[in-house]
Backbone atoms as SQL, in Angstrom:
CREATE TABLE atoms (id INTEGER PRIMARY KEY, chain TEXT, resi INTEGER, resn TEXT, atom TEXT, x REAL, y REAL, z REAL);
INSERT INTO atoms VALUES
  (1, 'A', 1, 'GLN', 'N', 188.019, 123.256, -85.166),
  (2, 'A', 1, 'GLN', 'CA', 188.427, 121.880, -85.659),
  (3, 'A', 1, 'GLN', 'C', 189.130, 121.306, -84.701),
  (4, 'A', 2, 'VAL', 'N', 189.586, 122.180, -83.896),
  (5, 'A', 2, 'VAL', 'CA', 190.628, 121.528, -82.507),
  (6, 'A', 2, 'VAL', 'C', 190.376, 122.443, -81.821),
  (7, 'A', 3, 'GLN', 'N', 190.406, 122.305, -80.346),
  (8, 'A', 3, 'GLN', 'CA', 190.335, 122.738, -79.265),
  (9, 'A', 3, 'GLN', 'C', 191.553, 122.677, -78.323),
  (10, 'A', 4, 'LEU', 'N', 191.644, 123.393, -77.710),
  (11, 'A', 4, 'LEU', 'CA', 193.045, 123.434, -76.715),
  (12, 'A', 4, 'LEU', 'C', 192.663, 123.672, -75.606),
  (13, 'A', 5, 'VAL', 'N', 192.769, 122.835, -74.220),
  (14, 'A', 5, 'VAL', 'CA', 192.965, 122.974, -72.904),
  (15, 'A', 5, 'VAL', 'C', 194.442, 122.910, -72.213),
  (16, 'A', 6, 'GLU', 'N', 194.439, 124.148, -71.322),
  (17, 'A', 6, 'GLU', 'CA', 195.782, 124.881, -71.159),
  (18, 'A', 6, 'GLU', 'C', 195.763, 124.350, -69.217),
  (19, 'A', 7, 'SER', 'N', 196.725, 124.244, -69.152),
  (20, 'A', 7, 'SER', 'CA', 196.902, 124.129, -67.224),
  (21, 'A', 7, 'SER', 'C', 198.410, 124.623, -67.027),
  (22, 'A', 8, 'GLY', 'N', 198.123, 124.639, -65.558),
  (23, 'A', 8, 'GLY', 'CA', 199.842, 124.742, -64.726),
  (24, 'A', 8, 'GLY', 'C', 199.998, 126.155, -64.493),
  (25, 'A', 9, 'GLY', 'N', 199.576, 127.260, -64.883),
  (26, 'A', 9, 'GLY', 'CA', 200.091, 128.317, -64.957),
  (27, 'A', 9, 'GLY', 'C', 199.985, 128.934, -63.307),
  (28, 'A', 10, 'GLY', 'N', 200.138, 130.049, -62.740),
  (29, 'A', 10, 'GLY', 'CA', 200.296, 130.701, -61.254),
  (30, 'A', 10, 'GLY', 'C', 201.115, 131.319, -60.985),
  (31, 'A', 11, 'LEU', 'N', 201.110, 131.755, -59.884),
  (32, 'A', 11, 'LEU', 'CA', 202.106, 132.514, -58.904),
  (33, 'A', 11, 'LEU', 'C', 203.531, 131.579, -58.586),
  (34, 'A', 12, 'VAL', 'N', 204.231, 131.737, -58.854),
  (35, 'A', 12, 'VAL', 'CA', 205.650, 131.464, -58.256),
  (36, 'A', 12, 'VAL', 'C', 207.033, 132.883, -57.954),
  (37, 'A', 13, 'GLN', 'N', 207.856, 132.514, -57.159),
  (38, 'A', 13, 'GLN', 'CA', 209.018, 133.447, -56.946),
  (39, 'A', 13, 'GLN', 'C', 210.231, 133.225, -58.054),
  (40, 'A', 14, 'ALA', 'N', 210.579, 134.261, -58.101),
  (41, 'A', 14, 'ALA', 'CA', 212.108, 134.325, -58.966),
  (42, 'A', 14, 'ALA', 'C', 212.669, 133.306, -58.912),
  (43, 'A', 15, 'GLY', 'N', 213.366, 132.770, -59.754),
  (44, 'A', 15, 'GLY', 'CA', 214.390, 131.791, -59.854),
  (45, 'A', 15, 'GLY', 'C', 213.295, 130.435, -59.597),
  (46, 'A', 16, 'GLY', 'N', 212.190, 130.108, -59.499),
  (47, 'A', 16, 'GLY', 'CA', 211.159, 128.989, -59.217),
  (48, 'A', 16, 'GLY', 'C', 210.867, 128.404, -60.604),
  (49, 'A', 17, 'SER', 'N', 210.089, 127.114, -60.684),
  (50, 'A', 17, 'SER', 'CA', 210.084, 126.729, -62.037),
  (51, 'A', 17, 'SER', 'C', 208.533, 126.318, -62.102),
  (52, 'A', 18, 'LEU', 'N', 207.990, 125.988, -62.995),
  (53, 'A', 18, 'LEU', 'CA', 206.472, 126.045, -63.595),
  (54, 'A', 18, 'LEU', 'C', 206.904, 125.265, -64.689),
  (55, 'A', 19, 'ARG', 'N', 205.868, 124.515, -65.052),
  (56, 'A', 19, 'ARG', 'CA', 205.689, 123.604, -66.320),
  (57, 'A', 19, 'ARG', 'C', 203.868, 123.805, -66.556),
  (58, 'A', 20, 'LEU', 'N', 203.960, 124.210, -67.885),
  (59, 'A', 20, 'LEU', 'CA', 202.535, 124.420, -68.225),
  (60, 'A', 20, 'LEU', 'C', 202.015, 123.068, -69.606),
  (61, 'A', 21, 'SER', 'N', 201.211, 122.708, -69.076),
  (62, 'A', 21, 'SER', 'CA', 200.561, 121.479, -70.384),
  (63, 'A', 21, 'SER', 'C', 199.514, 122.206, -71.195),
  (64, 'A', 22, 'CYS', 'N', 198.918, 121.278, -72.364),
  (65, 'A', 22, 'CYS', 'CA', 198.379, 122.050, -73.212),
  (66, 'A', 22, 'CYS', 'C', 197.843, 120.593, -74.081),
  (67, 'A', 23, 'ALA', 'N', 196.813, 120.155, -73.898),
  (68, 'A', 23, 'ALA', 'CA', 196.154, 119.111, -74.891),
  (69, 'A', 23, 'ALA', 'C', 194.948, 119.606, -76.084),
  (70, 'A', 24, 'ALA', 'N', 195.360, 119.317, -77.003),
  (71, 'A', 24, 'ALA', 'CA', 194.373, 119.292, -78.185),
  (72, 'A', 24, 'ALA', 'C', 193.491, 118.309, -78.341),
  (73, 'A', 25, 'SER', 'N', 192.216, 118.321, -78.692),
  (74, 'A', 25, 'SER', 'CA', 191.317, 117.385, -79.236),
  (75, 'A', 25, 'SER', 'C', 190.588, 117.611, -80.368),
  (76, 'A', 26, 'GLY', 'N', 190.003, 117.087, -80.854),
  (77, 'A', 26, 'GLY', 'CA', 188.838, 117.071, -82.190),
  (78, 'A', 26, 'GLY', 'C', 189.614, 116.490, -83.271),
  (79, 'A', 27, 'ARG', 'N', 189.196, 117.664, -84.170),
  (80, 'A', 27, 'ARG', 'CA', 190.265, 116.895, -85.428),
  (81, 'A', 27, 'ARG', 'C', 192.468, 116.887, -84.930),
  (82, 'A', 28, 'THR', 'N', 192.747, 116.330, -85.178),
  (83, 'A', 28, 'THR', 'CA', 194.475, 116.280, -84.523),
  (84, 'A', 28, 'THR', 'C', 195.318, 115.481, -84.946),
  (85, 'A', 29, 'PHE', 'N', 194.304, 114.730, -86.462),
  (86, 'A', 29, 'PHE', 'CA', 195.238, 113.868, -86.848),
  (87, 'A', 29, 'PHE', 'C', 195.891, 114.461, -87.864),
  (88, 'A', 30, 'SER', 'N', 196.264, 115.467, -88.167),
  (89, 'A', 30, 'SER', 'CA', 196.954, 116.615, -88.993),
  (90, 'A', 30, 'SER', 'C', 197.964, 117.766, -88.287),
  (91, 'A', 31, 'ILE', 'N', 198.126, 117.404, -87.629),
  (92, 'A', 31, 'ILE', 'CA', 199.040, 118.315, -86.533),
  (93, 'A', 31, 'ILE', 'C', 200.315, 118.241, -87.300),
  (94, 'A', 32, 'TYR', 'N', 200.828, 119.588, -87.286),
  (95, 'A', 32, 'TYR', 'CA', 202.125, 119.882, -87.713),
  (96, 'A', 32, 'TYR', 'C', 203.190, 120.439, -86.679),
  (97, 'A', 33, 'ALA', 'N', 202.712, 120.784, -85.911),
  (98, 'A', 33, 'ALA', 'CA', 203.601, 121.744, -84.881),
  (99, 'A', 33, 'ALA', 'C', 203.097, 121.733, -83.998),
  (100, 'A', 34, 'MET', 'N', 203.441, 122.338, -82.133),
  (101, 'A', 34, 'MET', 'CA', 202.458, 122.999, -81.274),
  (102, 'A', 34, 'MET', 'C', 203.352, 124.327, -80.691),
  (103, 'A', 35, 'GLY', 'N', 203.027, 125.047, -80.159),
  (104, 'A', 35, 'GLY', 'CA', 203.834, 125.861, -79.772),
  (105, 'A', 35, 'GLY', 'C', 203.406, 126.775, -78.372),
  (106, 'A', 36, 'TRP', 'N', 204.001, 127.974, -77.883),
  (107, 'A', 36, 'TRP', 'CA', 203.477, 128.880, -76.957),
  (108, 'A', 36, 'TRP', 'C', 204.110, 129.923, -77.226),
  (109, 'A', 37, 'PHE', 'N', 203.035, 130.511, -76.789),
  (110, 'A', 37, 'PHE', 'CA', 203.182, 132.170, -77.191),
  (111, 'A', 37, 'PHE', 'C', 202.905, 133.266, -75.713),
  (112, 'A', 38, 'ARG', 'N', 203.320, 134.081, -75.752),
  (113, 'A', 38, 'ARG', 'CA', 203.273, 134.845, -74.648),
  (114, 'A', 38, 'ARG', 'C', 202.967, 136.465, -74.792),
  (115, 'A', 39, 'GLN', 'N', 202.092, 136.847, -73.745),
  (116, 'A', 39, 'GLN', 'CA', 201.975, 138.413, -74.057),
  (117, 'A', 39, 'GLN', 'C', 201.872, 139.254, -72.408),
  (118, 'A', 40, 'ALA', 'N', 202.640, 140.184, -72.194),
  (119, 'A', 40, 'ALA', 'CA', 202.405, 140.317, -71.459),
  (120, 'A', 40, 'ALA', 'C', 201.955, 142.666, -71.107),
  (121, 'A', 41, 'PRO', 'N', 201.402, 142.523, -70.219),
  (122, 'A', 41, 'PRO', 'CA', 200.473, 143.468, -69.835),
  (123, 'A', 41, 'PRO', 'C', 201.146, 144.825, -71.219),
  (124, 'A', 42, 'GLY', 'N', 200.152, 145.856, -72.217),
  (125, 'A', 42, 'GLY', 'CA', 201.014, 146.733, -72.377),
  (126, 'A', 42, 'GLY', 'C', 202.148, 146.249, -73.328),
  (127, 'A', 43, 'LYS', 'N', 202.071, 144.861, -73.750),
  (128, 'A', 43, 'LYS', 'CA', 203.355, 144.729, -75.088),
  (129, 'A', 43, 'LYS', 'C', 202.408, 143.796, -76.067),
  (130, 'A', 44, 'GLU', 'N', 202.883, 143.367, -77.184),
  (131, 'A', 44, 'GLU', 'CA', 202.096, 142.885, -78.225),
  (132, 'A', 44, 'GLU', 'C', 202.933, 141.361, -77.880),
  (133, 'A', 45, 'ARG', 'N', 202.079, 140.140, -78.497),
  (134, 'A', 45, 'ARG', 'CA', 202.151, 138.654, -78.215),
  (135, 'A', 45, 'ARG', 'C', 203.651, 137.987, -78.923),
  (136, 'A', 46, 'GLU', 'N', 204.125, 137.408, -78.268),
  (137, 'A', 46, 'GLU', 'CA', 205.741, 137.530, -78.530),
  (138, 'A', 46, 'GLU', 'C', 205.863, 135.747, -78.537),
  (139, 'A', 47, 'PHE', 'N', 206.784, 135.067, -79.799),
  (140, 'A', 47, 'PHE', 'CA', 206.958, 133.991, -79.690),
  (141, 'A', 47, 'PHE', 'C', 208.004, 133.616, -78.835),
  (142, 'A', 48, 'VAL', 'N', 207.596, 132.260, -78.173),
  (143, 'A', 48, 'VAL', 'CA', 208.393, 131.731, -76.954),
  (144, 'A', 48, 'VAL', 'C', 208.643, 130.266, -77.404),
  (145, 'A', 49, 'ALA', 'N', 208.172, 129.575, -77.933),
  (146, 'A', 49, 'ALA', 'CA', 208.878, 127.922, -78.471),
  (147, 'A', 49, 'ALA', 'C', 207.509, 127.583, -79.609),
  (148, 'A', 50, 'THR', 'N', 208.321, 126.112, -79.918),
  (149, 'A', 50, 'THR', 'CA', 207.977, 125.439, -81.006),
  (150, 'A', 50, 'THR', 'C', 208.338, 124.360, -81.152),
  (151, 'A', 51, 'ILE', 'N', 207.992, 123.364, -81.097),
  (152, 'A', 51, 'ILE', 'CA', 207.773, 122.295, -81.420),
  (153, 'A', 51, 'ILE', 'C', 207.213, 121.288, -82.849),
  (154, 'A', 52, 'ARG', 'N', 208.452, 120.660, -83.577),
  (155, 'A', 52, 'ARG', 'CA', 207.751, 120.430, -84.741),
  (156, 'A', 52, 'ARG', 'C', 206.763, 118.172, -83.991),
  (157, 'A', 53, 'TRP', 'N', 206.032, 118.120, -85.060),
  (158, 'A', 53, 'TRP', 'CA', 204.945, 116.856, -84.175),
  (159, 'A', 53, 'TRP', 'C', 205.640, 115.552, -84.878),
  (160, 'A', 54, 'SER', 'N', 206.313, 115.460, -85.817),
  (161, 'A', 54, 'SER', 'CA', 206.515, 114.247, -86.447),
  (162, 'A', 54, 'SER', 'C', 207.978, 114.119, -85.726),
  (163, 'A', 55, 'GLY', 'N', 208.845, 115.111, -86.016),
  (164, 'A', 55, 'GLY', 'CA', 210.570, 114.971, -85.940),
  (165, 'A', 55, 'GLY', 'C', 210.837, 115.233, -84.146),
  (166, 'A', 56, 'GLY', 'N', 209.802, 115.972, -83.336),
  (167, 'A', 56, 'GLY', 'CA', 210.182, 116.770, -82.505),
  (168, 'A', 56, 'GLY', 'C', 211.088, 117.889, -82.387),
  (169, 'A', 57, 'SER', 'N', 211.831, 118.653, -83.791),
  (170, 'A', 57, 'SER', 'CA', 212.570, 119.434, -83.706),
  (171, 'A', 57, 'SER', 'C', 212.020, 120.841, -82.723),
  (172, 'A', 58, 'THR', 'N', 212.701, 121.879, -82.525),
  (173, 'A', 58, 'THR', 'CA', 212.479, 122.548, -81.529),
  (174, 'A', 58, 'THR', 'C', 213.407, 124.011, -81.819),
  (175, 'A', 59, 'TYR', 'N', 212.578, 125.060, -81.273),
  (176, 'A', 59, 'TYR', 'CA', 213.072, 126.571, -81.734),
  (177, 'A', 59, 'TYR', 'C', 212.665, 127.182, -80.187),
  (178, 'A', 60, 'TYR', 'N', 213.526, 127.780, -80.190),
  (179, 'A', 60, 'TYR', 'CA', 213.269, 128.973, -78.607),
  (180, 'A', 60, 'TYR', 'C', 213.511, 130.263, -79.020),
  (181, 'A', 61, 'ALA', 'N', 212.789, 131.578, -78.717),
  (182, 'A', 61, 'ALA', 'CA', 212.956, 132.713, -78.407),
  (183, 'A', 61, 'ALA', 'C', 214.598, 132.828, -77.591),
  (184, 'A', 62, 'ASP', 'N', 214.985, 133.752, -77.839),
  (185, 'A', 62, 'ASP', 'CA', 216.519, 133.794, -77.617),
  (186, 'A', 62, 'ASP', 'C', 216.215, 134.452, -75.955),
  (187, 'A', 63, 'SER', 'N', 214.810, 134.989, -75.474),
  (188, 'A', 63, 'SER', 'CA', 215.093, 135.169, -74.169),
  (189, 'A', 63, 'SER', 'C', 215.069, 134.463, -72.922),
  (190, 'A', 64, 'VAL', 'N', 214.381, 132.893, -73.676),
  (191, 'A', 64, 'VAL', 'CA', 213.841, 131.973, -72.899),
  (192, 'A', 64, 'VAL', 'C', 215.188, 130.595, -73.243),
  (193, 'A', 65, 'LYS', 'N', 215.853, 131.025, -74.050),
  (194, 'A', 65, 'LYS', 'CA', 216.529, 129.981, -74.503),
  (195, 'A', 65, 'LYS', 'C', 217.665, 129.587, -73.058),
  (196, 'A', 66, 'GLY', 'N', 217.521, 128.219, -72.740),
  (197, 'A', 66, 'GLY', 'CA', 218.279, 127.789, -71.716),
  (198, 'A', 66, 'GLY', 'C', 217.472, 127.834, -70.726),
  (199, 'A', 67, 'ARG', 'N', 216.626, 128.432, -70.504),
  (200, 'A', 67, 'ARG', 'CA', 215.783, 128.166, -68.942),
  (201, 'A', 67, 'ARG', 'C', 214.246, 127.707, -69.702),
  (202, 'A', 68, 'PHE', 'N', 214.263, 127.293, -70.704),
  (203, 'A', 68, 'PHE', 'CA', 213.082, 126.500, -71.035),
  (204, 'A', 68, 'PHE', 'C', 212.476, 125.616, -71.962),
  (205, 'A', 69, 'THR', 'N', 211.908, 124.691, -72.004),
  (206, 'A', 69, 'THR', 'CA', 212.030, 123.633, -72.131),
  (207, 'A', 69, 'THR', 'C', 210.931, 122.825, -72.714),
  (208, 'A', 70, 'ILE', 'N', 210.872, 122.944, -74.484),
  (209, 'A', 70, 'ILE', 'CA', 209.181, 122.596, -74.973),
  (210, 'A', 70, 'ILE', 'C', 209.434, 120.936, -75.223),
  (211, 'A', 71, 'SER', 'N', 208.532, 120.205, -75.065),
  (212, 'A', 71, 'SER', 'CA', 208.300, 118.776, -75.468),
  (213, 'A', 71, 'SER', 'C', 207.051, 118.428, -75.534),
  (214, 'A', 72, 'ARG', 'N', 206.639, 117.195, -76.012),
  (215, 'A', 72, 'ARG', 'CA', 205.027, 116.968, -76.500),
  (216, 'A', 72, 'ARG', 'C', 205.347, 115.265, -76.459),
  (217, 'A', 73, 'ASP', 'N', 204.186, 115.019, -76.564),
  (218, 'A', 73, 'ASP', 'CA', 203.528, 113.319, -76.212),
  (219, 'A', 73, 'ASP', 'C', 202.546, 113.407, -77.327),
  (220, 'A', 74, 'ASN', 'N', 203.324, 112.519, -78.329),
  (221, 'A', 74, 'ASN', 'CA', 202.115, 112.330, -79.550),
  (222, 'A', 74, 'ASN', 'C', 200.777, 111.841, -79.391),
  (223, 'A', 75, 'ALA', 'N', 201.034, 110.747, -78.263),
  (224, 'A', 75, 'ALA', 'CA', 199.831, 109.582, -78.521),
  (225, 'A', 75, 'ALA', 'C', 198.735, 110.580, -77.117),
  (226, 'A', 76, 'LYS', 'N', 199.386, 111.561, -76.574),
  (227, 'A', 76, 'LYS', 'CA', 198.179, 112.220, -76.135),
  (228, 'A', 76, 'LYS', 'C', 198.005, 113.332, -76.599),
  (229, 'A', 77, 'ASN', 'N', 198.456, 114.052, -77.577),
  (230, 'A', 77, 'ASN', 'CA', 198.264, 115.344, -78.397),
  (231, 'A', 77, 'ASN', 'C', 198.745, 116.661, -77.436),
  (232, 'A', 78, 'THR', 'N', 199.403, 116.215, -76.212),
  (233, 'A', 78, 'THR', 'CA', 199.651, 117.352, -75.389),
  (234, 'A', 78, 'THR', 'C', 201.659, 117.863, -75.388),
  (235, 'A', 79, 'VAL', 'N', 201.060, 119.592, -75.717),
  (236, 'A', 79, 'VAL', 'CA', 202.642, 120.058, -75.747),
  (237, 'A', 79, 'VAL', 'C', 202.855, 120.696, -74.152),
  (238, 'A', 80, 'TYR', 'N', 204.026, 120.679, -73.778),
  (239, 'A', 80, 'TYR', 'CA', 204.494, 120.585, -72.386),
  (240, 'A', 80, 'TYR', 'C', 205.618, 122.264, -72.438),
  (241, 'A', 81, 'LEU', 'N', 205.371, 122.846, -71.467),
  (242, 'A', 81, 'LEU', 'CA', 206.743, 123.963, -71.583),
  (243, 'A', 81, 'LEU', 'C', 207.154, 123.858, -69.999),
  (244, 'A', 82, 'GLN', 'N', 208.268, 123.438, -70.201),
  (245, 'A', 82, 'GLN', 'CA', 208.942, 123.402, -68.513),
  (246, 'A', 82, 'GLN', 'C', 209.767, 124.716, -68.443),
  (247, 'A', 83, 'MET', 'N', 209.566, 125.635, -67.372),
  (248, 'A', 83, 'MET', 'CA', 210.057, 126.815, -67.477),
  (249, 'A', 83, 'MET', 'C', 210.577, 126.671, -65.950),
  (250, 'A', 84, 'ASN', 'N', 212.209, 127.134, -65.779),
  (251, 'A', 84, 'ASN', 'CA', 212.962, 127.027, -65.004),
  (252, 'A', 84, 'ASN', 'C', 213.753, 128.380, -64.776),
  (253, 'A', 85, 'SER', 'N', 214.555, 129.212, -63.458),
  (254, 'A', 85, 'SER', 'CA', 215.022, 130.133, -63.470),
  (255, 'A', 85, 'SER', 'C', 214.177, 131.229, -63.960),
  (256, 'A', 86, 'LEU', 'N', 212.506, 131.146, -63.579),
  (257, 'A', 86, 'LEU', 'CA', 212.050, 131.751, -64.126),
  (258, 'A', 86, 'LEU', 'C', 212.436, 133.654, -63.721),
  (259, 'A', 87, 'LYS', 'N', 212.169, 134.133, -64.320),
  (260, 'A', 87, 'LYS', 'CA', 212.425, 136.163, -63.960),
  (261, 'A', 87, 'LYS', 'C', 211.083, 136.603, -64.346),
  (262, 'A', 88, 'PRO', 'N', 211.165, 137.771, -63.382),
  (263, 'A', 88, 'PRO', 'CA', 209.561, 138.885, -63.571),
  (264, 'A', 88, 'PRO', 'C', 209.154, 139.027, -64.790),
  (265, 'A', 89, 'GLU', 'N', 210.249, 139.537, -65.763),
  (266, 'A', 89, 'GLU', 'CA', 210.016, 139.957, -67.123),
  (267, 'A', 89, 'GLU', 'C', 209.537, 138.698, -67.809),
  (268, 'A', 90, 'ASP', 'N', 209.040, 137.152, -67.276),
  (269, 'A', 90, 'ASP', 'CA', 208.600, 136.218, -67.859),
  (270, 'A', 90, 'ASP', 'C', 207.216, 136.615, -67.476),
  (271, 'A', 91, 'THR', 'N', 206.794, 137.291, -66.679),
  (272, 'A', 91, 'THR', 'CA', 205.397, 137.465, -66.570),
  (273, 'A', 91, 'THR', 'C', 204.206, 138.031, -67.552),
  (274, 'A', 92, 'ALA', 'N', 203.299, 137.142, -67.996),
  (275, 'A', 92, 'ALA', 'CA', 202.538, 137.259, -68.719),
  (276, 'A', 92, 'ALA', 'C', 201.591, 136.440, -68.953),
  (277, 'A', 93, 'VAL', 'N', 200.442, 136.612, -69.836),
  (278, 'A', 93, 'VAL', 'CA', 199.493, 135.565, -70.168),
  (279, 'A', 93, 'VAL', 'C', 200.321, 134.226, -71.245),
  (280, 'A', 94, 'TYR', 'N', 200.392, 133.000, -71.049),
  (281, 'A', 94, 'TYR', 'CA', 200.627, 132.045, -71.917),
  (282, 'A', 94, 'TYR', 'C', 199.741, 131.890, -72.258),
  (283, 'A', 95, 'TYR', 'N', 199.711, 131.392, -74.084),
  (284, 'A', 95, 'TYR', 'CA', 198.837, 130.944, -74.939),
  (285, 'A', 95, 'TYR', 'C', 199.457, 129.754, -75.812),
  (286, 'A', 96, 'CYS', 'N', 198.768, 128.673, -75.799),
  (287, 'A', 96, 'CYS', 'CA', 199.185, 127.381, -76.560),
  (288, 'A', 96, 'CYS', 'C', 198.688, 127.613, -78.016),
  (289, 'A', 97, 'ASN', 'N', 199.441, 126.920, -79.109),
  (290, 'A', 97, 'ASN', 'CA', 198.850, 127.144, -80.651),
  (291, 'A', 97, 'ASN', 'C', 199.316, 125.560, -80.713),
  (292, 'A', 98, 'VAL', 'N', 198.206, 125.554, -82.344),
  (293, 'A', 98, 'VAL', 'CA', 198.869, 124.293, -82.755),
  (294, 'A', 98, 'VAL', 'C', 198.460, 124.733, -84.457),
  (295, 'A', 99, 'ASN', 'N', 199.219, 124.295, -84.996),
  (296, 'A', 99, 'ASN', 'CA', 199.197, 124.500, -86.497),
  (297, 'A', 99, 'ASN', 'C', 198.582, 122.722, -87.384),
  (298, 'A', 100, 'SER', 'N', 197.499, 123.193, -87.875),
  (299, 'A', 100, 'SER', 'CA', 196.563, 121.926, -88.115),
  (300, 'A', 100, 'SER', 'C', 196.210, 122.062, -89.644),
  (301, 'A', 101, 'ASP', 'N', 196.327, 121.506, -90.793),
  (302, 'A', 101, 'ASP', 'CA', 195.549, 121.716, -91.731),
  (303, 'A', 101, 'ASP', 'C', 195.526, 122.852, -92.584),
  (304, 'A', 102, 'SER', 'N', 196.965, 123.566, -92.156),
  (305, 'A', 102, 'SER', 'CA', 197.881, 124.792, -92.540),
  (306, 'A', 102, 'SER', 'C', 196.460, 125.953, -92.148),
  (307, 'A', 103, 'ARG', 'N', 196.041, 125.970, -90.637),
  (308, 'A', 103, 'ARG', 'CA', 195.400, 126.794, -89.656),
  (309, 'A', 103, 'ARG', 'C', 195.904, 126.653, -88.264),
  (310, 'A', 104, 'VAL', 'N', 195.585, 127.733, -87.794),
  (311, 'A', 104, 'VAL', 'CA', 196.401, 128.295, -86.298),
  (312, 'A', 104, 'VAL', 'C', 195.129, 128.193, -85.463),
  (313, 'A', 105, 'TYR', 'N', 195.554, 127.243, -84.297),
  (314, 'A', 105, 'TYR', 'CA', 194.466, 127.236, -83.197),
  (315, 'A', 105, 'TYR', 'C', 195.144, 127.741, -81.903),
  (316, 'A', 106, 'TRP', 'N', 194.404, 128.672, -81.487),
  (317, 'A', 106, 'TRP', 'CA', 194.863, 129.224, -79.843),
  (318, 'A', 106, 'TRP', 'C', 193.587, 128.499, -78.807),
  (319, 'A', 107, 'GLY', 'N', 194.722, 128.164, -77.527),
  (320, 'A', 107, 'GLY', 'CA', 194.054, 128.408, -76.207),
  (321, 'A', 107, 'GLY', 'C', 193.558, 129.705, -75.687),
  (322, 'A', 108, 'GLN', 'N', 192.946, 129.098, -74.489),
  (323, 'A', 108, 'GLN', 'CA', 192.510, 130.693, -74.127),
  (324, 'A', 108, 'GLN', 'C', 193.293, 131.173, -73.142),
  (325, 'A', 109, 'GLY', 'N', 194.983, 130.710, -72.861),
  (326, 'A', 109, 'GLY', 'CA', 195.551, 131.545, -72.193),
  (327, 'A', 109, 'GLY', 'C', 195.795, 131.141, -70.338),
  (328, 'A', 110, 'THR', 'N', 196.802, 131.090, -70.087),
  (329, 'A', 110, 'THR', 'CA', 196.850, 131.106, -68.324),
  (330, 'A', 110, 'THR', 'C', 197.744, 131.834, -68.009),
  (331, 'A', 111, 'GLN', 'N', 197.760, 132.615, -66.837),
  (332, 'A', 111, 'GLN', 'CA', 198.248, 133.831, -66.542),
  (333, 'A', 111, 'GLN', 'C', 199.362, 132.980, -65.669),
  (334, 'A', 112, 'VAL', 'N', 200.789, 133.193, -66.196),
  (335, 'A', 112, 'VAL', 'CA', 202.218, 133.498, -65.130),
  (336, 'A', 112, 'VAL', 'C', 202.693, 134.444, -64.719),
  (337, 'A', 113, 'THR', 'N', 202.921, 134.784, -63.113),
  (338, 'A', 113, 'THR', 'CA', 203.308, 135.559, -62.942),
  (339, 'A', 113, 'THR', 'C', 204.328, 135.014, -62.062),
  (340, 'A', 114, 'VAL', 'N', 205.598, 135.845, -62.077),
  (341, 'A', 114, 'VAL', 'CA', 207.106, 135.875, -61.234),
  (342, 'A', 114, 'VAL', 'C', 206.977, 137.108, -60.298),
  (343, 'A', 115, 'SER', 'N', 207.193, 136.717, -59.213),
  (344, 'A', 115, 'SER', 'CA', 207.558, 138.035, -58.150),
  (345, 'A', 115, 'SER', 'C', 208.835, 137.801, -57.641),
  (346, 'A', 116, 'SER', 'N', 209.470, 139.120, -57.199),
  (347, 'A', 116, 'SER', 'CA', 210.889, 139.618, -57.417),
  (348, 'A', 116, 'SER', 'C', 210.833, 139.234, -55.736);
């Protein structure tokens, strides 16, 4: 009932920045939160950041705290992930998700590659 469209992935050098976007469409009137996960080759999917839709409260994984910033535009049903001071270990497929009506929906994922 909710579709997610991601953009902004790509190749960047270590120390550089990248901004990911994820727009939700469909049955979006009951969104509780949106967030980001990532999965590196050979590793399990891990939590990155989340933001509550009403109040805008945020929570980050320790590995990205101070470097990544999550934000949202309620009118556009869009969540962003500003990634600064990128490291090679940030290389992964980044997945957007949305919590709505007690269900979780996922985007297709976007590749982020950080070169040394």
